[in-house]
Amino acid sequence: MHVSLLGLSYFAFQVSASPSLANSILARKYAPQFRFEKEEVFYPSTVEYFLAGPVKLYNENGTAPNVPDRLTNRNLGSIENNGAGMYLTTDIDANEDGFLRGQNPTLGRSTTYAFIAPKDNGVVDLYYWVFSPFNLGKNVTYMNVGWVGNHVGDWERITVRTVNGVATSVEYHAHSNTASTIPWAQVLKFSPWNPRRPPTANITNPFARPVGYIANGSHGIWQSAGAFNYQNVSGIQLYDITSDDGVYWDTQWSLTMINYPDTYSGTLNWLNYAGVWGNKGQTDCWWYSVYPSCKVVTGPIGPARDDVLGMAKRSIGSMLQQESMRLPAQTLATISDGISLYSIRLGPLATNKADEIKTVIVKQYCADSQDTPVSHTLGYSRMRPATRHYVFEVPGCEEGEYVAAYTIGFCTRNVEHMPSKGDNEPASCMFGIKRQLRAFSKASGDNSPQRVQAVDVEDLDNWDI
């Protein structure tokens, strides 16, 4: 095995032709209630409704070779190269008061796309995707910039992680980033018997399900009502606003259930589309060189993407990607005292290479109060044949620092003699993309994430090569 070719993927999974009955029941059991902000006018829709538009498909040059005159959920994914490099485009000004307003879910016409992803170690991740035909950006008053960030097509989600059929956490997603991941015990939930009552984390009803708050216009999904600053660049601060007094949507009986990953045809052919769900963005605004977001920005990719394979992005073993401190996904941890403890699972490919991989490493990143990475600590284990579960002790961070992230490395030589602290690390090791950590106290009633020097982590995602 050559180190330069050694990459990591976090996940092993089983694929069936469609969701099993048990997993379909599980998806309904934890189907969220979405609460729209009171001023919302751009609602979700089905993919079929959006494609009936009018929507056209164009490439980078504004042309549309070999594209059907009428796009449907049955042919969108059959475009040449699955539509890679293409843009689903419409006239925003002409349609902003028309089909781009979507389908108010109180009329029972919209759907939530429930991606059901069974994995190893008892994990089934439930991704509840909401599609909206239009994303209303933000009106920026700073230097009279005006509206920024409008785009056609908008995919947002929340993820419920279940282990052995029981929910353990919820990840809220906003604008291509993880807004927050919190333990199930601290998730705001509603009772189906009283769906309009204020949600609470302490509800005892066994049928209670999570609430996701959808931001006005931009549709980022957050864990509570309020104002959330999600971007602060060059003096431009953008906020999502959520509230309790708009449309409430219980999605339990409006789910489109999709096994993931899988092969898709028929009415799910659209999932093979690899292009952009929206217009190509503008680049001619005067502030673009400072803040690259004009009034209209490029739409998103679809929901069948690598980060739906697990709670973190799929690693490709890139050392450059590894060095990013700000990650789109988070792993939960509990607070430890002095020494961090990591419980890690390896995938079958790595496990079968025990003759080539000599050492497995946990690399724990420490950051200062300004969230700047300043050091790391290491924990080692000799690779053992046919062994997938490893437990590592890792020294905690120094005073004034906190555990911010971690990653796993595979080494082609024995390196246990290396120091557990310091800037040196074995040259024969390749690491995966870092995973951000959120540490919570085990004490009841203490429901905010903590910045601590040591953590306990139970990681149920497989790390593989």
Coordinates of N, CA, C and O in Angstrom, one line a residue, residues 6-94:
L6 N -3.6 6.5 0.0 CA -4.4 6.1 1.1 C -5.4 7.2 1.4 O -5.1 8.3 1.8
G7 N -6.7 6.9 1.3 CA -7.7 7.9 1.6 C -8.6 7.3 2.7 O -8.5 6.1 3.0
L8 N -9.5 8.1 3.2 CA -10.5 7.6 4.2 C -11.9 7.9 3.7 O -12.2 8.9 3.2
S9 N -12.8 6.9 3.9 CA -14.2 7.2 3.8 C -14.8 6.7 5.1 O -14.4 5.7 5.6
Y10 N -15.7 7.5 5.7 CA -16.2 7.2 7.0 C -17.2 6.1 7.1 O -17.5 5.6 8.2
F11 N -17.7 5.6 6.0 CA -19.0 4.9 6.1 C -19.0 3.5 5.4 O -18.4 3.4 4.3
A12 N -19.7 2.6 6.1 CA -20.1 1.4 5.4 C -21.6 1.3 5.5 O -22.2 1.8 6.4
F13 N -22.2 0.8 4.5 CA -23.7 0.8 4.5 C -24.2 -0.4 3.6 O -23.5 -1.0 2.8
Q14 N -25.4 -0.7 3.9 CA -26.1 -1.8 3.1 C -27.1 -1.1 2.2 O -27.8 -0.2 2.6
V15 N -27.2 -1.6 1.0 CA -28.2 -1.1 0.1 C -29.2 -2.1 -0.3 O -28.9 -3.3 -0.5
S16 N -30.5 -1.7 -0.2 CA -31.6 -2.6 -0.7 C -32.3 -1.8 -1.7 O -32.1 -0.6 -2.0
A17 N -33.2 -2.5 -2.4 CA -33.9 -1.9 -3.6 C -34.8 -0.8 -3.1 O -35.0 0.2 -3.8
S18 N -35.4 -0.8 -1.9 CA -36.2 0.2 -1.4 C -36.1 0.2 0.1 O -35.6 -0.8 0.7
P19 N -36.5 1.2 0.8 CA -36.5 1.2 2.3 C -37.2 0.0 2.8 O -38.3 -0.4 2.4
S20 N -36.6 -0.6 3.8 CA -37.3 -1.8 4.4 C -38.6 -1.2 5.2 O -38.7 0.0 5.5
L21 N -39.5 -2.1 5.5 CA -40.7 -1.7 6.2 C -40.3 -1.1 7.6 O -40.8 -0.1 8.0
A22 N -39.3 -1.8 8.2 CA -38.9 -1.3 9.6 C -38.3 0.1 9.5 O -38.6 1.0 10.3
N23 N -37.5 0.4 8.4 CA -36.9 1.7 8.3 C -38.0 2.8 7.8 O -37.9 3.9 8.2
S24 N -39.0 2.3 7.0 CA -40.0 3.2 6.7 C -40.8 3.7 7.9 O -41.2 4.8 8.1
I25 N -41.1 2.7 8.8 CA -41.8 3.0 10.0 C -41.0 3.9 10.9 O -41.5 4.9 11.5
L26 N -39.7 3.7 10.9 CA -38.7 4.6 11.6 C -38.8 6.0 11.1 O -38.8 7.0 11.9
A27 N -38.8 6.2 9.8 CA -38.8 7.5 9.2 C -40.1 8.2 9.6 O -40.1 9.5 9.9
R28 N -41.2 7.5 9.7 CA -42.5 8.2 10.1 C -42.5 8.5 11.6 O -43.0 9.5 12.1
K29 N -41.8 7.6 12.4 CA -41.8 7.8 13.8 C -41.1 9.1 14.2 O -41.5 9.7 15.2
Y30 N -40.1 9.5 13.4 CA -39.3 10.7 13.8 C -39.5 11.8 12.8 O -38.8 12.8 12.8
A31 N -40.6 11.7 11.9 CA -40.8 12.8 10.9 C -41.0 14.1 11.6 O -41.8 14.2 12.6
P32 N -40.4 15.2 11.2 CA -40.4 16.4 11.9 C -41.7 17.2 11.7 O -42.4 17.0 10.7
Q33 N -41.9 18.2 12.5 CA -42.9 19.3 12.3 C -42.0 20.5 11.9 O -41.1 20.8 12.6
F34 N -42.3 21.1 10.7 CA -41.6 22.3 10.3 C -42.5 23.5 10.6 O -43.7 23.5 10.3
R35 N -41.8 24.5 11.2 CA -42.5 25.8 11.5 C -42.0 26.9 10.7 O -40.8 27.2 10.8
F36 N -42.8 27.5 9.9 CA -42.4 28.6 9.0 C -42.6 29.9 9.7 O -43.5 30.1 10.5
E37 N -41.7 30.8 9.4 CA -41.8 32.2 9.9 C -43.0 32.9 9.4 O -43.5 32.6 8.3
K38 N -43.6 33.7 10.2 CA -44.9 34.3 10.0 C -45.0 35.1 8.7 O -46.1 35.2 8.1
E39 N -43.9 35.6 8.2 CA -43.9 36.4 6.9 C -43.6 35.6 5.7 O -43.5 36.1 4.6
E40 N -43.5 34.3 5.8 CA -43.1 33.4 4.7 C -44.1 33.5 3.6 O -45.3 33.3 3.8
V41 N -43.6 33.6 2.3 CA -44.4 33.5 1.1 C -43.8 32.5 0.1 O -44.5 32.1 -0.8
F42 N -42.6 32.1 0.3 CA -41.9 31.2 -0.7 C -41.9 29.8 0.0 O -40.9 29.5 0.7
Y43 N -42.9 29.0 -0.3 CA -43.0 27.7 0.3 C -42.4 26.6 -0.4 O -41.9 26.8 -1.6
P44 N -42.3 25.4 0.2 CA -41.7 24.2 -0.5 C -42.6 23.8 -1.6 O -43.8 24.2 -1.8
S45 N -42.1 22.8 -2.4 CA -43.0 22.2 -3.4 C -42.4 20.8 -3.7 O -41.3 20.4 -3.2
T46 N -43.1 20.1 -4.5 CA -42.6 18.8 -5.1 C -41.6 19.2 -6.2 O -41.7 20.2 -6.8
V47 N -40.8 18.2 -6.6 CA -39.9 18.4 -7.7 C -40.8 18.5 -9.0 O -40.5 19.3 -9.9
E48 N -41.8 17.7 -9.1 CA -42.7 17.7 -10.3 C -43.3 19.1 -10.5 O -43.3 19.6 -11.7
Y49 N -43.7 19.7 -9.5 CA -44.3 21.0 -9.6 C -43.3 22.0 -10.1 O -43.6 22.8 -11.0
F50 N -42.1 22.0 -9.5 CA -41.0 22.9 -10.0 C -40.7 22.7 -11.4 O -40.5 23.7 -12.2
L51 N -40.5 21.5 -11.9 CA -40.1 21.2 -13.3 C -41.1 21.6 -14.3 O -40.8 22.0 -15.4
A52 N -42.4 21.7 -13.8 CA -43.5 22.1 -14.7 C -43.4 23.6 -14.9 O -44.1 24.2 -15.8
G53 N -42.7 24.3 -14.0 CA -42.3 25.7 -14.0 C -43.2 26.8 -14.6 O -44.3 27.0 -14.2
P54 N -42.6 27.5 -15.6 CA -41.7 27.1 -16.6 C -40.2 27.1 -16.2 O -39.7 28.1 -15.6
V55 N -39.5 26.0 -16.5 CA -38.1 25.8 -16.2 C -37.4 25.2 -17.4 O -37.9 24.3 -18.0
K56 N -36.3 25.8 -17.8 CA -35.5 25.3 -18.9 C -34.1 24.9 -18.4 O -33.6 25.3 -17.3
L57 N -33.4 24.1 -19.2 CA -32.1 23.6 -18.8 C -31.1 24.1 -19.8 O -31.2 24.0 -21.0
Y58 N -30.1 24.8 -19.2 CA -29.0 25.4 -20.0 C -27.6 25.1 -19.5 O -27.5 24.8 -18.3
N59 N -26.6 25.1 -20.4 CA -25.3 24.9 -19.9 C -24.6 26.2 -19.6 O -25.2 27.3 -19.6
E60 N -23.3 26.2 -19.4 CA -22.5 27.3 -19.0 C -22.6 28.4 -20.0 O -22.5 29.6 -19.7
N61 N -22.8 28.1 -21.3 CA -22.8 29.1 -22.4 C -24.2 29.5 -22.7 O -24.4 30.3 -23.7
G62 N -25.2 29.1 -21.9 CA -26.6 29.5 -22.2 C -27.3 28.8 -23.3 O -28.3 29.2 -23.8
T63 N -26.7 27.6 -23.7 CA -27.3 26.8 -24.7 C -27.9 25.5 -24.1 O -27.5 25.2 -23.0
A64 N -28.7 24.8 -24.9 CA -29.3 23.6 -24.3 C -29.3 22.5 -25.4 O -30.3 22.1 -25.9
P65 N -28.1 21.9 -25.6 CA -28.1 20.8 -26.6 C -28.7 19.5 -26.1 O -28.4 19.1 -24.9
N66 N -29.5 18.8 -26.9 CA -30.0 17.5 -26.6 C -30.8 17.5 -25.3 O -30.7 16.5 -24.5
V67 N -31.6 18.5 -25.0 CA -32.4 18.6 -23.8 C -33.9 18.5 -24.2 O -34.3 19.1 -25.2
P68 N -34.7 17.6 -23.5 CA -36.1 17.5 -23.9 C -36.8 18.9 -23.7 O -36.4 19.7 -22.9
D69 N -37.8 19.1 -24.6 CA -38.6 20.3 -24.5 C -39.3 20.4 -23.1 O -39.5 21.5 -22.6
R70 N -39.7 19.3 -22.6 CA -40.5 19.3 -21.4 C -39.7 18.4 -20.4 O -39.5 17.2 -20.6
L71 N -39.3 19.1 -19.3 CA -38.5 18.4 -18.2 C -39.5 17.8 -17.2 O -40.5 18.4 -16.8
T72 N -39.2 16.5 -16.8 CA -40.1 15.9 -15.8 C -39.2 15.1 -14.8 O -38.0 14.9 -15.0
N73 N -39.8 14.6 -13.8 CA -39.1 13.8 -12.8 C -38.6 12.5 -13.4 O -37.7 11.8 -12.9
R74 N -39.2 12.1 -14.6 CA -38.8 10.8 -15.2 C -37.7 11.0 -16.2 O -37.1 10.0 -16.6
N75 N -37.4 12.2 -16.7 CA -36.3 12.3 -17.7 C -35.1 13.2 -17.3 O -34.1 13.3 -18.0
L76 N -35.3 14.0 -16.2 CA -34.3 14.9 -15.8 C -32.9 14.3 -15.6 O -31.9 14.8 -16.0
G77 N -32.9 13.1 -15.0 CA -31.6 12.4 -14.7 C -31.1 11.6 -15.9 O -30.0 11.0 -15.8
S78 N -31.8 11.7 -17.0 CA -31.3 10.9 -18.2 C -30.7 11.9 -19.2 O -30.3 11.4 -20.3
I79 N -30.5 13.1 -18.9 CA -29.8 14.1 -19.8 C -28.3 13.6 -19.9 O -27.8 12.9 -19.1
E80 N -27.7 13.9 -21.1 CA -26.3 13.5 -21.3 C -25.5 13.9 -20.1 O -25.6 15.0 -19.6
N81 N -24.6 13.0 -19.7 CA -23.7 13.2 -18.5 C -24.6 13.5 -17.2 O -24.1 14.2 -16.3
N82 N -25.8 13.0 -17.2 CA -26.7 13.3 -16.1 C -26.9 14.8 -15.8 O -27.3 15.2 -14.7
G83 N -26.7 15.6 -16.8 CA -26.9 17.0 -16.7 C -25.8 17.8 -16.0 O -25.9 18.9 -15.6
A84 N -24.6 17.1 -15.8 CA -23.5 17.8 -15.1 C -23.1 19.1 -15.9 O -23.0 19.0 -17.1
G85 N -22.9 20.2 -15.2 CA -22.6 21.4 -15.8 C -23.8 22.2 -16.3 O -23.6 23.3 -17.0
M86 N -25.0 21.7 -16.1 CA -26.2 22.3 -16.5 C -26.9 23.1 -15.4 O -26.7 22.8 -14.2
Y87 N -27.8 24.0 -15.8 CA -28.5 24.9 -14.8 C -30.0 24.8 -15.1 O -30.4 25.1 -16.2
L88 N -30.8 24.5 -14.1 CA -32.2 24.6 -14.2 C -32.6 26.0 -14.0 O -32.5 26.6 -12.9
T89 N -33.1 26.7 -15.1 CA -33.2 28.1 -15.2 C -34.6 28.6 -15.4 O -35.4 27.9 -16.2
T90 N -35.0 29.7 -14.8 CA -36.3 30.3 -15.1 C -36.1 31.9 -15.0 O -35.1 32.4 -14.5
D91 N -37.1 32.6 -15.5 CA -37.1 34.0 -15.4 C -37.7 34.4 -14.1 O -38.9 34.3 -13.8
I92 N -36.7 34.9 -13.2 CA -37.1 35.2 -11.8 C -38.2 36.3 -11.7 O -39.2 36.2 -11.0
D93 N -37.9 37.4 -12.4 CA -38.8 38.5 -12.4 C -40.2 38.1 -12.8 O -41.2 38.6 -12.3
A94 N -40.3 37.3 -13.9 CA -41.6 37.0 -14.4 C -42.4 36.0 -13.5 O -43.6 35.9 -13.6

